[in-house]
Tab-separated table of C-alpha atoms in Angstrom:
chain	number	residue	atom	x	y	z
A	17	MET	CA	-21.493	-10.279	12.401
A	18	GLY	CA	-18.609	-9.898	14.843
A	19	LYS	CA	-15.337	-8.794	13.337
A	20	SER	CA	-13.505	-11.693	14.961
A	21	LYS	CA	-15.313	-14.164	12.712
A	22	ILE	CA	-13.830	-12.990	9.427
A	23	SER	CA	-10.082	-13.432	8.928
A	24	MET	CA	-8.013	-10.522	7.614
A	25	ALA	CA	-7.067	-12.687	4.629
A	26	VAL	CA	-10.745	-12.825	3.604
A	27	VAL	CA	-11.212	-9.114	4.313
A	28	ARG	CA	-8.343	-8.306	1.956
A	29	ARG	CA	-9.832	-10.419	-0.818
A	30	LEU	CA	-13.285	-8.781	-0.713
A	31	PRO	CA	-12.225	-5.511	-2.381
A	32	LYS	CA	-10.658	-7.513	-5.189
A	33	TYR	CA	-13.886	-9.428	-5.782
A	34	TYR	CA	-15.738	-6.136	-5.724
A	35	ARG	CA	-13.359	-4.551	-8.235
A	36	TYR	CA	-13.697	-7.436	-10.688
A	37	LEU	CA	-17.485	-7.475	-10.333
A	38	CYS	CA	-17.527	-3.770	-11.219
A	39	GLU	CA	-15.475	-4.575	-14.314
A	40	LEU	CA	-17.915	-7.328	-15.314
A	41	ILE	CA	-20.815	-4.879	-14.973
A	42	GLU	CA	-18.981	-2.409	-17.200
A	43	LYS	CA	-18.746	-5.208	-19.781
A	44	ASP	CA	-22.476	-5.893	-19.356
A	45	ILE	CA	-21.881	-9.445	-18.092
A	46	LYS	CA	-24.887	-10.625	-16.072
A	47	ARG	CA	-23.699	-13.775	-14.358
A	48	VAL	CA	-20.438	-15.397	-13.401
A	49	SER	CA	-19.380	-18.762	-12.004
A	50	SER	CA	-16.885	-19.211	-9.187
A	51	GLN	CA	-14.586	-20.801	-11.799
A	52	GLU	CA	-14.744	-17.672	-13.965
A	53	LEU	CA	-14.212	-15.407	-10.935
A	54	GLY	CA	-11.256	-17.638	-10.108
A	55	LYS	CA	-9.668	-17.076	-13.503
A	56	LEU	CA	-10.068	-13.311	-13.120
A	57	THR	CA	-8.842	-12.976	-9.573
A	58	GLY	CA	-6.258	-15.755	-9.447
A	59	PHE	CA	-7.955	-17.409	-6.438
A	60	THR	CA	-9.356	-20.942	-6.637
A	61	ALA	CA	-13.066	-21.452	-7.250
A	62	SER	CA	-13.425	-23.285	-3.944
A	63	GLN	CA	-11.722	-20.462	-2.053
A	64	ILE	CA	-14.099	-17.962	-3.628
A	65	ARG	CA	-17.163	-20.048	-2.684
A	66	GLN	CA	-15.799	-20.426	0.833
A	67	ASP	CA	-15.075	-16.681	1.167
A	68	LEU	CA	-18.520	-15.663	-0.023
A	69	ASN	CA	-20.194	-18.264	2.198
A	70	ASN	CA	-18.850	-16.277	5.163
A	71	PHE	CA	-21.518	-13.721	4.381
A	72	GLY	CA	-24.345	-16.058	3.364
A	73	GLY	CA	-24.555	-18.094	0.154
A	74	PHE	CA	-25.031	-15.763	-2.793
A	75	GLY	CA	-24.533	-18.322	-5.564
A	76	GLN	CA	-26.904	-20.857	-7.028
A	77	GLN	CA	-25.746	-24.322	-8.043
A	78	GLY	CA	-25.535	-24.576	-11.831
A	79	TYR	CA	-26.160	-20.852	-12.324
A	80	GLY	CA	-23.301	-19.143	-10.559
A	81	TYR	CA	-23.597	-15.621	-9.236
A	82	ASN	CA	-25.796	-12.806	-10.424
A	83	VAL	CA	-23.108	-10.153	-11.003
A	84	THR	CA	-25.098	-7.061	-10.037
A	85	GLU	CA	-26.643	-8.715	-6.989
A	86	LEU	CA	-23.294	-10.028	-5.734
A	87	LYS	CA	-21.636	-6.671	-6.342
A	88	ASN	CA	-24.371	-4.860	-4.410
A	89	GLU	CA	-24.238	-7.335	-1.534
A	90	LEU	CA	-20.445	-7.151	-1.328
A	91	GLY	CA	-20.683	-3.390	-1.505
A	92	LYS	CA	-22.973	-3.410	1.511
A	93	ILE	CA	-20.626	-5.726	3.400
A	94	ILE	CA	-17.601	-3.589	2.596
A	95	GLY	CA	-19.630	-0.530	3.495
A	96	ILE	CA	-19.278	1.067	0.100
A	97	SER	CA	-22.433	3.107	0.478
A	98	GLU	CA	-21.351	4.673	3.766
A	99	ILE	CA	-19.985	8.200	3.575
A	100	TYR	CA	-17.347	9.242	6.104
A	101	ASN	CA	-16.317	12.799	6.780
A	102	SER	CA	-12.541	12.794	6.488
A	103	VAL	CA	-9.463	14.962	6.833
A	104	ILE	CA	-5.905	14.760	5.532
A	105	ILE	CA	-3.043	15.772	7.792
A	106	GLY	CA	0.159	16.667	5.966
A	107	VAL	CA	-0.280	18.179	2.516
A	108	GLY	CA	3.163	17.636	1.056
A	109	ASN	CA	3.442	15.833	-2.270
A	110	LEU	CA	1.741	12.700	-1.054
A	111	GLY	CA	-1.030	14.509	0.831
A	112	GLN	CA	-1.756	16.612	-2.237
A	113	ALA	CA	-1.835	13.525	-4.437
A	114	ILE	CA	-4.341	11.892	-2.096
A	115	THR	CA	-6.373	15.116	-1.987
A	116	ASN	CA	-6.689	14.996	-5.756
A	117	TYR	CA	-7.182	11.230	-5.953
A	118	ARG	CA	-10.407	11.073	-7.894
A	119	ARG	CA	-11.419	7.688	-6.471
A	120	LEU	CA	-11.729	8.978	-2.883
A	121	GLY	CA	-15.326	10.072	-3.320
A	122	ARG	CA	-16.288	6.794	-4.910
A	123	VAL	CA	-15.158	4.823	-1.882
A	124	GLY	CA	-17.029	6.822	0.705
A	125	ILE	CA	-14.422	9.421	1.653
A	126	ASN	CA	-16.008	12.858	2.032
A	127	LEU	CA	-12.851	14.943	2.316
A	128	ILE	CA	-13.657	18.211	4.037
A	129	GLY	CA	-10.470	19.263	5.802
A	130	LEU	CA	-6.743	19.619	5.074
A	131	PHE	CA	-4.181	20.311	7.786
A	132	ASP	CA	-0.505	21.159	7.842
A	133	LYS	CA	1.838	22.843	10.297
A	134	ASN	CA	3.988	24.480	7.628
A	135	PRO	CA	3.030	28.206	7.579
A	136	LYS	CA	3.901	28.351	3.864
A	137	VAL	CA	1.115	25.870	3.133
A	138	VAL	CA	-1.503	26.944	5.685
A	139	GLY	CA	-4.106	29.154	4.000
A	140	LEU	CA	-3.593	27.727	0.506
A	141	THR	CA	-6.510	26.057	-1.264
A	142	ILE	CA	-5.886	22.575	-2.664
A	143	GLY	CA	-8.553	20.686	-4.572
A	144	GLY	CA	-11.037	23.315	-3.436
A	145	ILE	CA	-10.251	22.836	0.262
A	146	LYS	CA	-8.488	25.372	2.454
A	147	VAL	CA	-5.407	24.152	4.323
A	148	ARG	CA	-5.759	24.808	8.067
A	149	ASP	CA	-3.141	24.903	10.794
A	150	THR	CA	-2.716	21.564	12.569
A	151	ASP	CA	-3.429	23.416	15.827
A	152	GLU	CA	-7.073	23.550	14.734
A	153	LEU	CA	-7.305	19.797	14.060
A	154	GLY	CA	-8.934	18.666	17.307
A	155	ASP	CA	-11.740	21.224	17.231
A	156	PHE	CA	-12.394	20.602	13.543
A	157	VAL	CA	-12.615	16.828	13.970
A	158	ARG	CA	-15.056	17.168	16.856
A	159	GLU	CA	-17.230	19.852	15.274
A	160	ASN	CA	-17.474	18.195	11.865
A	161	ASN	CA	-18.062	14.605	12.928
A	162	ILE	CA	-14.846	13.443	11.254
A	163	LYS	CA	-14.654	9.653	11.169
A	164	ILE	CA	-11.468	9.080	9.114
A	165	GLY	CA	-8.082	10.776	9.385
A	166	ILE	CA	-5.624	10.297	6.538
A	167	ILE	CA	-2.084	10.727	7.841
A	168	CYS	CA	0.451	11.918	5.283
A	169	THR	CA	2.901	13.474	7.718
A	170	PRO	CA	6.464	12.293	8.329
A	171	LYS	CA	7.005	9.683	11.032
A	172	GLU	CA	7.632	12.430	13.550
A	173	GLY	CA	4.368	13.670	14.955
A	174	SER	CA	2.210	10.968	13.378
A	175	GLN	CA	1.382	9.380	16.748
A	176	GLU	CA	0.542	12.762	18.275
A	177	THR	CA	-1.713	13.525	15.291
A	178	THR	CA	-3.394	10.147	15.698
A	179	ASP	CA	-4.033	10.825	19.379
A	180	ILE	CA	-5.715	14.146	18.559
A	181	LEU	CA	-7.880	12.492	15.898
A	182	VAL	CA	-8.945	9.682	18.222
A	183	GLU	CA	-9.577	11.915	21.238
A	184	ASN	CA	-11.961	13.958	19.140
A	185	GLY	CA	-13.972	11.092	17.706
A	186	ALA	CA	-12.235	9.690	14.618
A	187	LYS	CA	-12.647	5.910	14.299
A	188	GLY	CA	-10.488	5.095	11.286
A	189	ILE	CA	-6.917	6.024	10.329
A	190	TRP	CA	-5.503	5.629	6.814
A	191	ASN	CA	-1.813	5.832	7.620
A	192	PHE	CA	0.854	6.688	5.034
A	193	SER	CA	3.504	7.631	7.597
A	194	PRO	CA	6.261	5.058	8.201
A	195	ALA	CA	5.170	4.418	11.776
A	196	ASP	CA	3.086	1.814	13.582
A	197	LEU	CA	0.396	3.835	15.296
A	198	LYS	CA	-1.096	2.946	18.644
A	199	VAL	CA	-4.879	3.316	18.887
A	200	PRO	CA	-7.654	2.115	21.217
A	201	SER	CA	-9.340	-1.170	20.283
A	202	ASP	CA	-12.409	0.530	18.779
A	203	VAL	CA	-10.303	2.454	16.232
A	204	VAL	CA	-9.022	0.806	13.049
A	205	VAL	CA	-5.769	1.592	11.277
A	206	GLU	CA	-5.037	0.705	7.674
A	207	ASN	CA	-1.376	1.204	6.789
A	208	VAL	CA	0.108	2.015	3.399
A	209	HIS	CA	3.813	1.684	4.116
A	210	LEU	CA	5.417	2.759	0.851
A	211	THR	CA	9.005	2.268	1.997
A	212	GLU	CA	8.278	-1.246	3.218
A	213	SER	CA	6.574	-1.987	-0.076
A	214	LEU	CA	9.702	-0.833	-1.932
A	215	PHE	CA	11.908	-2.937	0.349
A	216	THR	CA	9.753	-5.951	-0.460
A	217	LEU	CA	10.111	-5.243	-4.178
A	218	SER	CA	13.864	-4.842	-3.751
A	219	PHE	CA	14.158	-8.138	-1.859
A	220	LEU	CA	12.098	-10.081	-4.415
A	221	LEU	CA	13.974	-8.464	-7.286
A	222	ASN	CA	17.361	-9.380	-5.786
A	223	GLN	CA	16.301	-12.960	-5.307
A	224	SER	CA	14.892	-13.146	-8.813
A	225	LEU	CA	18.091	-11.699	-10.304
A	226	GLU	CA	20.235	-14.114	-8.259
A	227	ASP	CA	18.145	-17.098	-9.311
A	228	GLY	CA	18.443	-16.030	-12.921
A	229	GLN	CA	22.238	-15.959	-12.894
B	262	MET	CA	18.990	-18.972	-1.209
B	263	GLY	CA	16.063	-19.816	-3.501
B	264	LYS	CA	13.102	-17.510	-3.318
B	265	SER	CA	10.752	-20.431	-2.737
B	266	LYS	CA	12.273	-21.052	0.695
B	267	ILE	CA	11.139	-17.815	2.315
B	268	SER	CA	7.416	-17.254	2.746
B	269	MET	CA	5.904	-13.946	1.675
B	270	ALA	CA	4.778	-13.428	5.277
B	271	VAL	CA	8.441	-13.399	6.366
B	272	VAL	CA	9.445	-11.221	3.431
B	273	ARG	CA	6.870	-8.633	4.472
B	274	ARG	CA	8.169	-8.577	8.043
B	275	LEU	CA	11.815	-7.963	7.107
B	276	PRO	CA	11.368	-4.293	6.122
B	277	LYS	CA	9.671	-3.681	9.454
B	278	TYR	CA	12.600	-5.187	11.363
B	279	TYR	CA	14.929	-3.092	9.247
B	280	ARG	CA	12.975	0.091	9.938
B	281	TYR	CA	12.989	-0.464	13.707
B	282	LEU	CA	16.698	-1.296	13.711
B	283	CYS	CA	17.356	2.011	11.928
B	284	GLU	CA	15.372	3.772	14.654
B	285	LEU	CA	17.405	2.023	17.372
B	286	ILE	CA	20.629	3.164	15.693
B	287	GLU	CA	19.323	6.727	15.624
B	288	LYS	CA	18.782	6.404	19.376
B	289	ASP	CA	22.335	5.049	19.764
B	290	ILE	CA	21.130	1.691	21.112
B	291	LYS	CA	23.797	-0.985	20.566
B	292	ARG	CA	22.048	-4.237	21.272
B	293	VAL	CA	18.520	-5.574	21.408
B	294	SER	CA	16.867	-8.808	22.524
B	295	SER	CA	14.196	-10.613	20.543
B	296	GLN	CA	11.821	-9.699	23.398
B	297	GLU	CA	12.588	-6.002	22.974
B	298	LEU	CA	12.245	-6.250	19.186
B	299	GLY	CA	8.942	-7.988	19.837
B	300	LYS	CA	7.650	-5.085	21.910
B	301	LEU	CA	8.617	-2.632	19.179
B	302	THR	CA	7.267	-4.534	16.205
B	303	GLY	CA	4.284	-6.261	17.787
B	304	PHE	CA	5.526	-9.709	16.738
B	305	THR	CA	6.351	-12.403	19.292
B	306	ALA	CA	9.968	-12.944	20.332
B	307	SER	CA	9.862	-16.521	19.079
B	308	GLN	CA	8.532	-15.434	15.705
B	309	ILE	CA	11.346	-12.924	15.392
B	310	ARG	CA	13.981	-15.533	16.232
B	311	GLN	CA	12.389	-17.930	13.762
B	312	ASP	CA	12.245	-15.293	11.009
B	313	LEU	CA	15.863	-14.281	11.448
B	314	ASN	CA	16.981	-17.919	11.599
B	315	ASN	CA	15.812	-18.202	7.985
B	316	PHE	CA	18.876	-16.206	7.079
B	317	GLY	CA	21.351	-17.712	9.538
B	318	GLY	CA	21.413	-17.111	13.268
B	319	PHE	CA	22.415	-13.534	13.996
B	320	GLY	CA	21.663	-13.516	17.702
B	321	GLN	CA	23.674	-14.786	20.648
B	322	GLN	CA	22.052	-16.491	23.614
B	323	GLY	CA	21.982	-14.137	26.602
B	324	TYR	CA	23.241	-11.171	24.580
B	325	GLY	CA	20.598	-10.629	21.931
B	326	TYR	CA	21.360	-8.966	18.636
B	327	ASN	CA	24.042	-6.439	17.817
B	328	VAL	CA	21.839	-3.694	16.335
B	329	THR	CA	24.250	-2.372	13.708
B	330	GLU	CA	25.335	-5.826	12.611
B	331	LEU	CA	21.764	-7.099	12.321
B	332	LYS	CA	20.688	-3.968	10.462
B	333	ASN	CA	23.554	-4.328	7.996
B	334	GLU	CA	22.886	-8.022	7.446
B	335	LEU	CA	19.170	-7.447	6.943
B	336	GLY	CA	19.997	-4.581	4.600
B	337	LYS	CA	22.097	-6.963	2.495
B	338	ILE	CA	19.306	-9.542	2.470
B	339	ILE	CA	16.702	-6.982	1.469
B	340	GLY	CA	19.134	-5.636	-1.097
B	341	ILE	CA	19.191	-2.161	0.360
B	342	SER	CA	22.613	-1.368	-1.083
B	343	GLU	CA	21.581	-2.226	-4.647
B	344	ILE	CA	20.777	0.692	-6.935
B	345	TYR	CA	18.207	0.170	-9.667
B	346	ASN	CA	17.672	2.498	-12.597
B	347	SER	CA	13.963	3.226	-12.597
B	348	VAL	CA	11.227	5.050	-14.473
B	349	ILE	CA	7.750	6.280	-13.578
B	350	ILE	CA	4.952	5.948	-16.109
B	351	GLY	CA	2.038	8.294	-15.532
B	352	VAL	CA	2.880	11.618	-13.915
B	353	GLY	CA	-0.530	12.693	-12.675
B	354	ASN	CA	-0.901	13.614	-9.012
B	355	LEU	CA	0.260	10.260	-7.742
B	356	GLY	CA	3.159	9.930	-10.185
B	357	GLN	CA	4.354	13.410	-9.245
B	358	ALA	CA	4.098	12.581	-5.561
B	359	ILE	CA	6.199	9.459	-6.076
B	360	THR	CA	8.682	11.460	-8.173
B	361	ASN	CA	9.164	13.827	-5.264
B	362	TYR	CA	9.089	11.120	-2.594
B	363	ARG	CA	12.367	11.803	-0.832
B	364	ARG	CA	12.801	8.245	0.392
B	365	LEU	CA	13.107	6.761	-3.111
B	366	GLY	CA	16.850	7.308	-3.297
B	367	ARG	CA	17.378	5.823	0.140
B	368	VAL	CA	15.814	2.547	-0.899
B	369	GLY	CA	17.821	2.018	-4.061
B	370	ILE	CA	15.579	3.684	-6.639
B	371	ASN	CA	17.629	5.726	-9.105
B	372	LEU	CA	14.809	7.534	-10.884
B	373	ILE	CA	15.995	8.657	-14.317
B	374	GLY	CA	12.909	8.743	-16.497
B	375	LEU	CA	9.322	10.032	-16.405
B	376	PHE	CA	6.752	9.129	-19.034
B	377	ASP	CA	3.242	10.248	-19.858
B	378	LYS	CA	1.065	10.203	-22.939
B	379	ASN	CA	-0.688	13.482	-22.164
B	380	PRO	CA	0.804	16.117	-24.544
B	381	LYS	CA	0.174	18.817	-21.919
B	382	VAL	CA	2.599	17.070	-19.571
B	383	VAL	CA	5.218	15.774	-22.027
B	384	GLY	CA	8.191	18.137	-22.089
B	385	LEU	CA	7.654	19.478	-18.561
B	386	THR	CA	10.387	18.997	-15.970
B	387	ILE	CA	9.349	17.470	-12.639
B	388	GLY	CA	11.797	16.951	-9.804
B	389	GLY	CA	14.588	17.756	-12.260
B	390	ILE	CA	13.532	15.072	-14.750
B	391	LYS	CA	12.040	15.740	-18.179
B	392	VAL	CA	8.720	14.064	-18.925
B	393	ARG	CA	8.960	12.010	-22.125
B	394	ASP	CA	6.243	10.652	-24.384
B	395	THR	CA	5.236	7.099	-23.514
B	396	ASP	CA	6.042	6.184	-27.140
B	397	GLU	CA	9.720	6.463	-26.203
B	398	LEU	CA	9.417	4.139	-23.198
B	399	GLY	CA	10.689	0.901	-24.784
B	400	ASP	CA	13.845	2.421	-26.246
B	401	PHE	CA	14.597	4.315	-23.043
B	402	VAL	CA	14.226	1.226	-20.854
B	403	ARG	CA	16.534	-0.802	-23.100
B	404	GLU	CA	19.168	1.891	-23.566
B	405	ASN	CA	19.338	2.914	-19.894
B	406	ASN	CA	19.321	-0.513	-18.278
B	407	ILE	CA	16.073	0.222	-16.447
B	408	LYS	CA	15.318	-2.479	-13.890
B	409	ILE	CA	12.220	-1.074	-12.168
B	410	GLY	CA	9.115	0.477	-13.693
B	411	ILE	CA	6.763	2.378	-11.391
B	412	ILE	CA	3.264	2.354	-12.859
B	413	CYS	CA	1.072	5.296	-11.877
B	414	THR	CA	-1.257	5.199	-14.884
B	415	PRO	CA	-4.988	4.463	-14.757
B	416	LYS	CA	-6.047	0.821	-15.071
B	417	GLU	CA	-6.403	1.262	-18.820
B	418	GLY	CA	-3.052	0.761	-20.507
B	419	SER	CA	-1.252	-0.497	-17.414
B	420	GLN	CA	-0.851	-4.018	-18.817
B	421	GLU	CA	0.404	-2.665	-22.135
B	422	THR	CA	2.897	-0.463	-20.287
B	423	THR	CA	4.032	-3.463	-18.255
B	424	ASP	CA	4.562	-5.502	-21.424
B	425	ILE	CA	6.769	-2.770	-22.902
B	426	LEU	CA	8.802	-2.535	-19.688
B	427	VAL	CA	9.303	-6.300	-19.507
B	428	GLU	CA	10.100	-6.756	-23.200
B	429	ASN	CA	12.869	-4.217	-22.840
B	430	GLY	CA	14.504	-5.676	-19.765
B	431	ALA	CA	12.754	-4.388	-16.627
B	432	LYS	CA	12.615	-7.005	-13.871
B	433	GLY	CA	10.529	-5.284	-11.203
B	434	ILE	CA	7.199	-3.457	-11.318
B	435	TRP	CA	5.936	-1.201	-8.516
B	436	ASN	CA	2.268	-1.043	-9.447
B	437	PHE	CA	-0.089	1.686	-8.252
B	438	SER	CA	-2.709	1.086	-10.941
B	439	PRO	CA	-5.854	-0.781	-9.848
B	440	ALA	CA	-5.061	-3.796	-12.045
B	441	ASP	CA	-3.506	-7.218	-11.539
B	442	LEU	CA	-0.635	-7.259	-13.995
B	443	LYS	CA	0.525	-10.360	-15.827
B	444	VAL	CA	4.307	-10.805	-16.027
B	445	PRO	CA	6.743	-13.651	-16.809
B	446	SER	CA	7.972	-15.684	-13.833
B	447	ASP	CA	11.332	-13.893	-13.657
B	448	VAL	CA	9.680	-10.493	-13.166
B	449	VAL	CA	8.349	-9.392	-9.768
B	450	VAL	CA	5.341	-7.163	-9.154
B	451	GLU	CA	4.683	-5.314	-5.916
B	452	ASN	CA	1.196	-3.825	-5.796
B	453	VAL	CA	0.033	-0.761	-3.897
B	454	HIS	CA	-3.707	-0.932	-4.434
B	455	LEU	CA	-4.956	2.253	-2.776
B	456	THR	CA	-8.625	1.680	-3.501
B	457	GLU	CA	-8.510	-1.830	-2.060
B	458	SER	CA	-6.742	-0.446	0.987
B	459	LEU	CA	-9.543	2.097	1.449
B	460	PHE	CA	-12.177	-0.621	1.009
B	461	THR	CA	-10.455	-2.620	3.728
B	462	LEU	CA	-10.478	0.410	6.023
B	463	SER	CA	-14.144	0.999	5.233
B	464	PHE	CA	-15.046	-2.623	5.984
B	465	LEU	CA	-13.149	-2.686	9.282
B	466	LEU	CA	-14.584	0.685	10.265
B	467	ASN	CA	-18.156	-0.486	9.572
B	468	GLN	CA	-17.675	-3.573	11.658
B	469	SER	CA	-16.101	-1.590	14.466
B	470	LEU	CA	-18.943	0.941	14.458
B	471	GLU	CA	-21.556	-1.858	14.408
B	472	ASP	CA	-19.875	-3.664	17.291
B	473	GLY	CA	-19.788	-0.436	19.269
B	474	GLN	CA	-23.516	0.175	19.023
């Protein structure tokens, strides 16, 4: 399954399917039709069937999907059962919030290192993990088989941090800094640009308020 | 300018243009071509021209864009100069991080209320703001002309919280809870689904690692 075959639009819908399937399991619901999944997720039934067909047909005509089976298969596709050694760089408010984000473990993030360059923070223990000096990042990443770096630094220095991560073997970057990071083609970056998200909200809100006048 | 005219894809690119224009101003660069903006943002020059044409042609053939002018115009379009009274509901790790997020003020968020239902948290002061009981949310939103509610609660209760916000006059929801919120058509929701973002990273990382084998 080459990554070029699946569009990013489909990739972004998979976690939503997975989340709703988990909710159905919690409610002890055993099977679900594409129509019912459509109502839950807001996508059309035909889009759902088409998306899932990308990975082989899971559904059965007239029966729908077996919830547990589909959830497990999607989980495998998403890579939910993989565990990645990970570090956070930048343990300000946001970095600390991510450190204590209880869902990290559930989605395969094995957080084993925290890094900061602020001497007031280095040496503290947060969420049971000691904060190290960013100078030690490269060695730590290499020696501990770190696959994911979570960047919670300001814009300044985020590219340099990324370079150190990548040079020492990291393959995935979860980027909270307001910068577009450059990485080699075998490294993936997933951005969470909070400021851009707020700008989008602001734009939509302005338009909605104007339309309502 | 009706909101139906501009696609969400364009809307999501505007904040990125705005961010890069701010960086150019910091570097004291006065004018920029669509080609140069393309190199910075990773979009094509023709896409940039097309996007900006949605809002009236800012550029001049052979000259490019005046950086300050374009930044100011985009800022107006995004609504950067608007100030919205806002509240955060749920002041766990994430809510506290958002409370202390220093960029909030710069993007028009006037944070004046924090709410939680945990009695251990109610009454504390975080970032200079007293945490109130969620029972007081409706009255506070109405009496303080709150336009934006920032939801940092767990999935459970996030819809109920949204309903209270909307019933009392909020028009925008910045949603960090892993739920798809239902709102009337004149209310806008911007989601930051961290778990889905991590799933996406995990999926892309798996595919990249498989391809590399």
